[in-house]
Short mmCIF file of C-alpha atoms and ligand atoms in Angstrom, two decimals:
data_model
loop_
_atom_site.label_atom_id
_atom_site.label_comp_id
_atom_site.label_asym_id
_atom_site.label_seq_id
_atom_site.Cartn_x
_atom_site.Cartn_y
_atom_site.Cartn_z
CA UNK I 1 -15.24 -12.52 -9.78
CA UNK I 2 -18.24 -13.73 -7.86
CA UNK I 3 -16.41 -15.89 -5.64
CA UNK I 4 -13.52 -13.73 -5.21
CA UNK I 5 -12.78 -12.49 -1.78
CA UNK I 6 -9.58 -10.33 -0.64
CA UNK I 7 -6.81 -11.78 1.50
CA UNK I 8 -5.47 -8.80 3.32
CA UNK I 9 -6.39 -4.98 3.15
CA UNK I 10 -7.72 -3.57 -0.24
CA UNK I 11 -6.37 -0.22 -1.26
CA UNK I 12 -8.52 1.36 -3.87
CA UNK I 13 -6.60 3.71 -6.03
CA UNK I 14 -8.62 6.03 -8.30
CA UNK I 15 -6.86 6.10 -11.88
CA UNK I 16 -5.16 3.58 -13.57
CA UNK I 17 -2.06 5.24 -14.93
CA UNK I 18 1.50 4.13 -14.53
CA UNK I 19 1.63 5.16 -10.86
CA UNK I 20 -0.97 2.71 -9.90
CA UNK I 21 0.64 0.10 -11.93
CA UNK I 22 4.18 0.57 -10.33
CA UNK I 23 2.35 0.30 -6.79
CA UNK I 24 1.35 -3.37 -7.65
CA UNK I 25 4.89 -4.82 -7.02
CA UNK I 26 5.19 -3.65 -3.31
CA UNK I 27 1.47 -4.42 -2.83
CA UNK I 28 2.23 -8.07 -3.74
CA UNK I 29 5.02 -8.22 -1.46
CA UNK I 30 3.06 -6.79 1.53
CA UNK I 31 -0.02 -8.80 0.78
CA UNK I 32 -2.13 -5.73 -0.09
CA UNK I 33 -4.62 -6.03 -2.70
CA UNK I 34 -5.10 -3.04 -5.18
CA UNK I 35 -8.38 -2.22 -6.81
CA UNK I 36 -8.16 0.55 -9.48
CA UNK I 37 -11.01 2.79 -11.01
CA UNK I 38 -9.89 2.85 -14.82
CA UNK I 39 -11.44 4.83 -17.47
CA UNK I 40 -10.98 1.92 -19.80
CA UNK I 41 -9.52 -1.69 -19.46
CA UNK I 42 -6.56 -0.72 -21.77
CA UNK I 43 -5.07 1.82 -19.26
CA UNK I 44 -1.55 1.10 -17.74
CA UNK I 45 -2.67 -0.32 -14.32
CA UNK I 46 -5.63 -1.91 -15.70
CA UNK I 47 -3.54 -4.41 -17.65
CA UNK I 48 -1.79 -5.58 -14.47
CA UNK I 49 -4.29 -5.29 -11.56
CA UNK I 50 -6.96 -7.93 -11.34
CA UNK I 51 -9.44 -5.99 -9.45
CA UNK I 52 -9.88 -3.36 -12.20
CA UNK I 53 -13.37 -1.35 -12.14
CA UNK I 54 -14.23 0.67 -15.26
CA UNK I 55 -15.90 3.86 -14.18
CA UNK I 56 -15.96 7.66 -14.21
CA UNK I 57 -13.73 9.30 -11.41
CA UNK I 58 -16.22 12.30 -11.69
CA UNK I 59 -19.21 10.49 -10.80
CA UNK I 60 -19.86 10.10 -7.18
CA UNK I 61 -22.00 7.09 -7.57
CA UNK I 62 -18.97 5.32 -9.44
CA UNK I 63 -16.83 6.40 -6.56
CA UNK I 64 -19.12 5.08 -3.92
CA UNK I 65 -19.39 1.79 -5.54
CA UNK I 66 -15.76 1.39 -5.99
CA UNK I 67 -14.97 2.48 -2.51
CA UNK I 68 -17.07 -0.40 -0.97
CA UNK I 69 -14.83 -2.69 1.16
CA UNK I 70 -11.40 -0.77 0.68
CA UNK I 71 -9.36 -0.40 3.81
CA UNK I 72 -8.07 3.09 2.37
CA UNK I 73 -8.90 5.16 -1.08
CA UNK I 74 -6.26 6.88 -2.77
CA UNK I 75 -5.46 8.71 -6.02
CA UNK I 76 -3.20 8.05 -9.01
CA UNK I 77 -3.97 11.55 -10.38
CA UNK I 78 -5.43 14.88 -8.95
CA UNK I 79 -8.63 15.15 -11.16
CA UNK I 80 -11.20 13.72 -8.57
CA UNK I 81 -13.58 16.47 -7.71
CA UNK I 82 -13.04 17.72 -4.25
CA UNK I 83 -16.50 17.80 -3.18
CA UNK I 84 -16.54 13.92 -4.15
CA UNK I 85 -13.64 13.20 -2.01
CA UNK I 86 -15.20 14.87 0.96
CA UNK I 87 -18.57 12.88 0.28
CA UNK I 88 -16.46 9.64 0.42
CA UNK I 89 -14.81 10.63 3.79
CA UNK I 90 -18.31 11.58 5.27
CA UNK I 91 -19.54 8.42 4.28
CA UNK I 92 -16.90 6.70 6.54
CA UNK I 93 -14.15 5.96 4.06
CA UNK I 94 -10.62 6.31 4.86
CA UNK I 95 -9.39 8.78 2.04
CA UNK I 96 -5.58 9.63 1.68
CA UNK I 97 -4.69 12.25 1.18
CA UNK I 98 -8.12 14.04 2.26
CA UNK I 99 -10.03 16.74 0.50
CA UNK I 100 -8.66 19.50 2.81
CA UNK I 101 -5.02 18.59 1.88
CA UNK I 102 -5.23 17.35 -1.63
CA UNK I 103 -7.26 20.80 -2.84
CA UNK I 104 -3.71 22.25 -2.58
CA UNK I 105 -2.42 19.83 -5.31
CA UNK I 106 -5.44 20.36 -7.45
CA UNK I 107 -5.65 24.31 -7.21
CA UNK I 108 -2.55 26.23 -7.82
CA UNK I 109 -4.11 29.45 -6.33
CA UNK I 110 -5.31 27.78 -3.21
CA UNK I 111 -1.80 26.00 -3.02
CA UNK I 112 -0.06 29.65 -3.18
CA UNK I 113 -2.62 31.42 -0.74
CA UNK I 114 -1.84 28.46 1.87
CA UNK I 115 1.90 28.17 1.32
CA UNK I 116 2.20 32.21 1.47
CA UNK I 117 0.18 32.15 4.77
CA UNK I 118 2.50 29.60 6.45
CA UNK I 119 5.67 31.35 5.37
CA UNK I 120 6.83 28.98 2.66
CA UNK I 121 8.81 30.95 -0.09
CA UNK I 122 6.92 31.30 -3.25
CA UNK I 123 7.29 33.53 -6.26
CA UNK I 124 5.23 36.73 -6.33
CA UNK I 125 1.63 35.70 -7.73
CA UNK I 126 -1.75 36.72 -8.18
CA UNK I 127 -4.99 35.63 -9.42
CA UNK I 128 -5.75 37.39 -12.70
CA UNK I 129 -9.20 37.58 -14.52
CA UNK I 130 -8.33 39.54 -17.68
CA UNK I 131 -5.25 40.09 -20.11
CA UNK I 132 -5.28 43.64 -18.74
CA UNK I 133 -4.73 42.43 -15.13
CA UNK I 134 -1.98 40.21 -16.13
CA UNK I 135 -0.29 42.80 -18.09
CA UNK I 136 -0.20 44.98 -15.10
CA UNK I 137 0.99 42.16 -12.92
CA UNK I 138 3.85 41.86 -15.48
CA UNK I 139 4.49 45.67 -15.57
CA UNK I 140 4.80 45.38 -11.66
CA UNK I 141 7.04 42.30 -11.43
CA UNK I 142 8.82 42.52 -14.78
CA UNK I 143 8.61 40.52 -18.08
CA UNK I 144 8.77 37.64 -18.69
CA UNK I 145 5.78 36.37 -16.45
CA UNK I 146 4.44 33.00 -16.06
CA UNK I 147 0.69 32.24 -16.43
CA UNK I 148 -0.72 29.00 -15.24
CA UNK I 149 -4.00 27.32 -15.31
CA UNK I 150 -5.28 27.20 -11.83
CA UNK I 151 -6.53 23.75 -12.22
CA UNK I 152 -5.82 20.72 -14.38
CA UNK I 153 -2.38 21.51 -15.62
CA UNK I 154 0.39 18.75 -16.12
CA UNK I 155 3.56 18.35 -18.11
CA UNK I 156 3.91 22.02 -18.68
CA UNK I 157 0.58 21.90 -20.49
CA UNK I 158 -1.31 24.80 -18.64
CA UNK I 159 1.77 26.71 -18.27
CA UNK I 160 2.65 29.81 -20.37
CA UNK I 161 5.78 31.92 -20.17
CA UNK I 162 4.76 35.26 -21.56
CA UNK I 163 7.13 37.79 -22.87
CA UNK I 164 4.62 40.17 -24.26
CA UNK I 165 0.88 41.22 -24.32
CA UNK I 166 0.40 38.86 -27.31
CA UNK I 167 1.53 35.80 -25.27
CA UNK I 168 -0.68 36.97 -22.63
CA UNK I 169 -3.69 36.98 -24.97
CA UNK I 170 -2.85 33.54 -26.25
CA UNK I 171 -3.15 32.05 -22.82
CA UNK I 172 -6.43 33.80 -22.22
CA UNK I 173 -7.93 32.45 -25.54
CA UNK I 174 -7.98 29.28 -24.06
CA UNK I 175 -10.76 30.38 -21.48
CA UNK I 176 -9.36 28.59 -18.43
CA UNK I 177 -8.99 30.26 -15.08
CA UNK I 178 -5.45 31.64 -14.73
CA UNK I 179 -2.92 32.87 -12.05
CA UNK I 180 0.11 34.95 -12.91
CA UNK I 181 3.54 34.36 -11.33
CA UNK I 182 6.79 36.29 -11.37
CA UNK I 183 9.17 34.27 -13.68
CA UNK I 184 11.86 32.72 -11.25
CA UNK I 185 15.42 32.95 -12.81
CA UNK I 186 16.37 29.52 -11.20
CA UNK I 187 19.76 27.83 -11.51
CA UNK I 188 18.19 24.23 -11.60
CA UNK I 189 15.07 22.33 -10.45
CA UNK I 190 15.03 20.31 -7.32
CA UNK I 191 12.43 18.10 -5.66
CA UNK I 192 11.86 16.80 -2.28
CA UNK I 193 9.63 13.87 -1.43
CA UNK I 194 8.27 13.27 1.94
CA UNK I 195 5.72 10.84 3.47
CA UNK I 196 3.31 11.43 6.20
CA UNK I 197 1.01 8.86 7.98
CA UNK I 198 -2.40 9.64 9.49
CA UNK I 199 -0.83 9.02 12.80
CA UNK I 200 1.46 11.89 12.07
CA UNK I 201 4.81 9.97 11.42
CA UNK I 202 7.00 11.90 8.61
CA UNK I 203 10.01 10.79 6.56
CA UNK I 204 12.02 12.44 3.95
CA UNK I 205 13.82 11.15 1.01
CA UNK I 206 17.01 12.85 -0.17
CA UNK I 207 16.56 15.81 -2.35
CA UNK I 208 16.95 15.32 -5.87
CA UNK I 209 17.64 17.41 -9.02
CA UNK I 210 15.06 17.26 -11.80
CA UNK I 211 15.79 18.24 -15.27
CA UNK I 212 12.77 19.44 -17.45
CA UNK I 213 12.71 19.80 -21.40
CA UNK I 214 9.63 21.51 -22.76
CA UNK I 215 8.02 21.61 -19.38
CA UNK I 216 8.36 17.62 -19.01
CA UNK I 217 10.69 16.21 -16.53
CA UNK I 218 13.22 13.95 -18.44
CA UNK I 219 15.79 13.10 -15.77
CA UNK I 220 16.17 12.77 -12.01
CA UNK I 221 19.48 12.78 -10.25
CA UNK I 222 19.62 11.60 -6.70
CA UNK I 223 20.96 12.89 -4.61
CA UNK I 224 21.17 16.60 -6.31
CA UNK I 225 24.72 16.94 -7.01
CA UNK I 226 26.82 19.50 -5.00
CA UNK I 227 23.93 20.23 -2.84
CA UNK I 228 25.19 21.75 0.75
CA UNK I 229 23.90 19.58 3.62
CA UNK I 230 22.20 22.60 5.41
CA UNK I 231 20.34 23.61 2.41
CA UNK I 232 19.33 20.11 1.72
CA UNK I 233 17.99 19.76 5.32
CA UNK I 234 16.35 23.10 4.76
CA UNK I 235 14.54 21.45 1.58
CA UNK I 236 13.29 18.50 3.61
CA UNK I 237 12.09 20.65 6.52
CA UNK I 238 10.07 22.65 4.05
CA UNK I 239 8.42 19.37 2.64
CA UNK I 240 7.96 18.07 6.17
CA UNK I 241 6.40 21.42 7.34
CA UNK I 242 4.08 21.58 4.28
CA UNK I 243 3.06 18.15 4.91
CA UNK I 244 2.19 18.97 8.72
CA UNK I 245 0.55 22.05 8.03
CA UNK I 246 -1.78 20.82 5.30
CA UNK I 247 -2.35 17.55 7.01
CA UNK I 248 -1.19 15.50 3.96
CA UNK I 249 -1.59 11.79 4.50
CA UNK I 250 0.35 9.50 2.03
CA UNK I 251 3.35 10.98 -0.27
CA UNK I 252 3.75 14.86 -0.74
CA UNK I 253 6.18 15.89 -3.64
CA UNK I 254 7.50 19.38 -3.53
CA UNK I 255 8.86 20.86 -6.82
CA UNK I 256 11.61 23.58 -5.76
CA UNK I 257 13.41 26.31 -7.72
CA UNK I 258 17.14 26.45 -6.66
CA UNK I 259 17.73 30.30 -6.81
CA UNK I 260 20.61 32.40 -5.77
CA UNK I 261 18.46 33.87 -3.05
CA UNK I 262 17.52 30.39 -1.96
CA UNK I 263 14.63 27.74 -2.35
CA UNK I 264 11.44 28.78 -3.92
CA UNK I 265 8.38 26.27 -4.09
CA UNK I 266 7.08 25.71 -7.52
CA UNK I 267 4.04 23.33 -6.81
CA UNK I 268 2.78 20.27 -4.89
CA UNK I 269 1.75 16.59 -5.82
CA UNK I 270 0.20 14.23 -3.21
CA UNK I 271 0.91 10.85 -4.71
CA UNK I 272 3.94 9.09 -5.94
CA UNK I 273 5.66 11.62 -8.43
CA UNK I 274 7.85 11.28 -11.29
CA UNK I 275 10.98 12.68 -9.27
CA UNK I 276 10.66 9.85 -7.07
CA UNK I 277 10.54 6.85 -9.57
CA UNK I 278 14.47 6.42 -8.82
CA UNK I 279 13.47 4.86 -5.37
CA UNK I 280 12.26 1.65 -6.79
CA UNK I 281 15.74 0.47 -7.03
CA UNK I 282 17.39 3.26 -5.27
CA UNK I 283 16.02 3.35 -1.70
CA UNK I 284 15.18 0.81 0.67
CA UNK I 285 11.58 1.63 0.59
CA UNK I 286 10.18 2.67 -2.81
CA UNK I 287 7.78 5.67 -2.97
CA UNK I 288 5.11 3.15 -4.19
CA UNK I 289 5.51 1.11 -0.91
CA UNK I 290 5.87 4.15 1.16
CA UNK I 291 2.48 5.36 -0.16
CA UNK I 292 0.83 2.18 0.44
CA UNK I 293 2.39 2.16 4.10
CA UNK I 294 1.16 5.37 4.70
CA UNK I 295 -2.47 5.38 3.34
CA UNK I 296 -2.75 2.17 5.67
CA UNK I 297 -1.24 4.09 8.66
CA UNK I 298 1.46 1.60 8.96
CA UNK I 299 5.01 2.56 10.35
CA UNK I 300 6.89 4.33 7.49
CA UNK I 301 9.91 2.62 5.81
CA UNK I 302 13.59 3.67 5.55
CA UNK I 303 14.16 6.17 2.84
CA UNK I 304 17.88 5.31 2.82
CA UNK I 305 19.61 5.13 -0.67
CA UNK I 306 21.00 1.69 -1.72
CA UNK I 307 23.71 3.27 -3.89
CA UNK I 308 25.66 6.44 -3.72
CA UNK I 309 24.35 8.06 -7.01
CA UNK I 310 21.06 7.11 -8.86
CA UNK I 311 19.86 8.53 -12.15
CA UNK I 312 16.38 8.05 -13.62
CA UNK I 313 15.66 8.92 -17.32
CA UNK I 314 12.31 9.12 -18.49
CA UNK I 315 11.30 7.38 -21.91
CA UNK I 316 9.51 9.68 -24.16
CA UNK I 317 7.73 8.04 -27.24
CA UNK I 318 9.51 8.72 -30.37
CA UNK I 319 8.51 7.21 -33.82
CA UNK I 320 9.07 3.50 -33.24
CA UNK I 321 5.78 1.97 -31.80
CA UNK I 322 7.74 -1.09 -30.58
CA UNK I 323 10.36 -0.52 -27.93
CA UNK I 324 10.88 -4.14 -26.89
CA UNK I 325 12.76 -4.87 -30.04
CA UNK I 326 15.45 -2.45 -28.50
CA UNK I 327 15.69 -4.24 -25.14
CA UNK I 328 18.27 -6.58 -26.56
CA UNK I 329 20.89 -4.09 -27.11
CA UNK I 330 20.10 -2.00 -24.10
CA UNK I 331 20.12 -5.03 -21.67
CA UNK I 332 23.28 -6.60 -23.12
CA UNK I 333 25.27 -3.26 -23.35
CA UNK I 334 24.48 -2.68 -19.48
CA UNK I 335 23.32 -5.61 -17.31
CA UNK I 336 22.97 -2.98 -14.37
CA UNK I 337 20.31 -0.90 -16.17
CA UNK I 338 16.85 -1.22 -14.72
CA UNK I 339 13.91 -0.71 -17.43
CA UNK I 340 10.33 0.19 -16.52
CA UNK I 341 7.68 0.05 -19.32
CA UNK I 342 4.33 1.52 -18.32
CA UNK I 343 2.24 -0.84 -21.01
CA UNK I 344 1.28 2.35 -22.91
CA UNK I 345 1.01 2.76 -26.47
CA UNK I 346 3.76 4.92 -27.87
CA UNK I 347 2.91 8.43 -28.89
CA UNK I 348 5.44 10.98 -29.84
CA UNK I 349 6.36 12.81 -26.45
CA UNK I 350 4.23 10.66 -24.22
CA UNK I 351 5.92 9.36 -20.97
CA UNK I 352 5.84 5.63 -21.72
CA UNK I 353 8.50 4.20 -19.18
CA UNK I 354 11.95 5.10 -17.51
CA UNK I 355 15.14 3.64 -16.65
CA UNK I 356 17.24 3.52 -13.91
CA UNK I 357 20.93 3.53 -13.33
CA UNK I 358 22.73 2.90 -9.91
CA UNK I 359 26.38 3.42 -9.15
CA UNK I 360 29.03 5.82 -7.36
CA UNK I 361 30.21 8.09 -10.33
CA UNK I 362 27.69 10.64 -11.19
CA UNK I 363 29.09 11.30 -14.82
CA UNK I 364 29.15 7.49 -15.56
CA UNK I 365 25.61 6.81 -13.96
CA UNK I 366 24.14 9.66 -15.94
CA UNK I 367 25.84 8.47 -19.13
CA UNK I 368 24.51 5.06 -18.64
CA UNK I 369 20.94 6.07 -17.99
CA UNK I 370 21.02 8.52 -20.85
CA UNK I 371 22.33 5.76 -23.37
CA UNK I 372 19.71 3.43 -22.44
CA UNK I 373 16.99 6.07 -22.85
CA UNK I 374 18.01 7.59 -26.01
CA UNK I 375 18.61 4.19 -27.70
CA UNK I 376 15.13 2.77 -26.29
CA UNK I 377 13.19 5.89 -27.86
CA UNK I 378 15.23 6.78 -31.01
CA UNK I 379 17.38 3.91 -31.67
CA UNK I 380 20.41 6.30 -31.77
CA UNK I 381 23.57 5.42 -30.03
CA UNK I 382 24.98 8.01 -27.56
N1 ATP Z 413 7.42 30.83 -11.85
C1 ATP Z 413 8.07 30.26 -12.66
N2 ATP Z 413 9.30 30.68 -13.25
C2 ATP Z 413 10.09 30.21 -14.06
N3 ATP Z 413 9.74 28.73 -14.48
C3 ATP Z 413 8.62 28.15 -14.02
C4 ATP Z 413 7.78 28.83 -13.32
N4 ATP Z 413 6.64 28.13 -13.00
C5 ATP Z 413 6.80 26.95 -13.77
N5 ATP Z 413 8.16 27.12 -14.32
C6 ATP Z 413 8.54 26.15 -15.44
O1 ATP Z 413 7.60 25.22 -15.94
C7 ATP Z 413 7.56 24.13 -15.50
C8 ATP Z 413 6.21 23.48 -15.45
O2 ATP Z 413 5.44 24.19 -14.33
P1 ATP Z 413 4.61 23.33 -13.39
O3 ATP Z 413 5.35 22.39 -12.60
O4 ATP Z 413 3.91 24.42 -12.37
O5 ATP Z 413 3.52 22.85 -14.15
P2 ATP Z 413 2.71 21.63 -14.61
O6 ATP Z 413 2.24 21.35 -15.85
O7 ATP Z 413 1.67 21.45 -13.59
O8 ATP Z 413 3.78 20.44 -14.14
P3 ATP Z 413 3.76 18.80 -13.70
O9 ATP Z 413 4.17 18.14 -14.96
O10 ATP Z 413 4.96 18.85 -12.69
O11 ATP Z 413 2.42 18.67 -13.14
C9 ATP Z 413 8.51 23.80 -14.29
O12 ATP Z 413 8.88 22.72 -14.04
C10 ATP Z 413 9.43 25.13 -14.51
O13 ATP Z 413 10.47 24.69 -15.46
MG1 MG Z 414 5.75 20.50 -12.03
#
């Protein structure tokens, strides 16, 4: 690498998971060079990005070394210590999102405090430091109650739906800092993805429905079926308002509960998000391209859909370690299906890829995505 010099701006992504990996195709098209900070050279993005640096995202010296020469620094995950992000910005690096925005995606209590303060609908919630305090919260707001780890949760790890004092004790036995939330009796889960650039331009993608199983997103339907246009615009306004008020730069995904009494915000992510993977084929500007544009403060691209209906299904690892041998059937069965494999070792339940189907009939498009996902992961025919 000694004679290597980049042509075009370098965007440094801290973390080398599938989100960084899927940022590579639009970076190639735009002549942007990506650099990733990986834990190991075997990680998803490290396998496809030439400028992979191996280091520790919790170590400020590693981050400083990584940031040298980058036009912008952004993230594949939420786990970089907030004070390190602040230190990079103070050293003159363009970090997007900045620490003051990102903390709302890192710390669910800070997020709840801020959203409540700006009038965004949230479930009743409280910080709780003992099982007794949590039980009192449940007695006040009703069982079941949800306990969540304040930091570090993902894919439902760090979320406990508690129906009794025993469940509460189980969550506290983990020793992590918790917050309590009223259980929201939602009809379905929605998500809205918006982008905001440092100069303040904002765009919103269509609102999608996200289907979770055991706390993990398994399917995304764009646009959310049967959504009233005014309600959908309201969700988009919530997304843009949060992005503006929190000073988000880059992408912001807002997970929402659709309830009989209106929209309630679940949580925020400030990076490309699983609920936006459908945009790779399903939108004029994919979320990955949009994030790169935003962090470089370029004008944002059109979020317009390329088909009437787009369905994405996640591939969760099963028993078969080699998915490639199942490609032949899936690709022959449906020449329109799009496969994405993250270059990750298959482990049961692990997100290893996704498939996307586009079309005009919801039931048909959904069935195609499901067929491909089920066959690839289980070998079963639906
Ligand atoms: N207050 C609540 N009421 C009802 N269900 C909830 C509540 N909070 C969370 N859930 C359920 O648990 C799932 C996971 O919660 P949440 O999104 O907060 O956790 P996470 O582990 O951070 O998720 P992610 O994988 O999106 O990062 C939600 O998608 C929803 O199905
Ligand atoms: Mg979530």
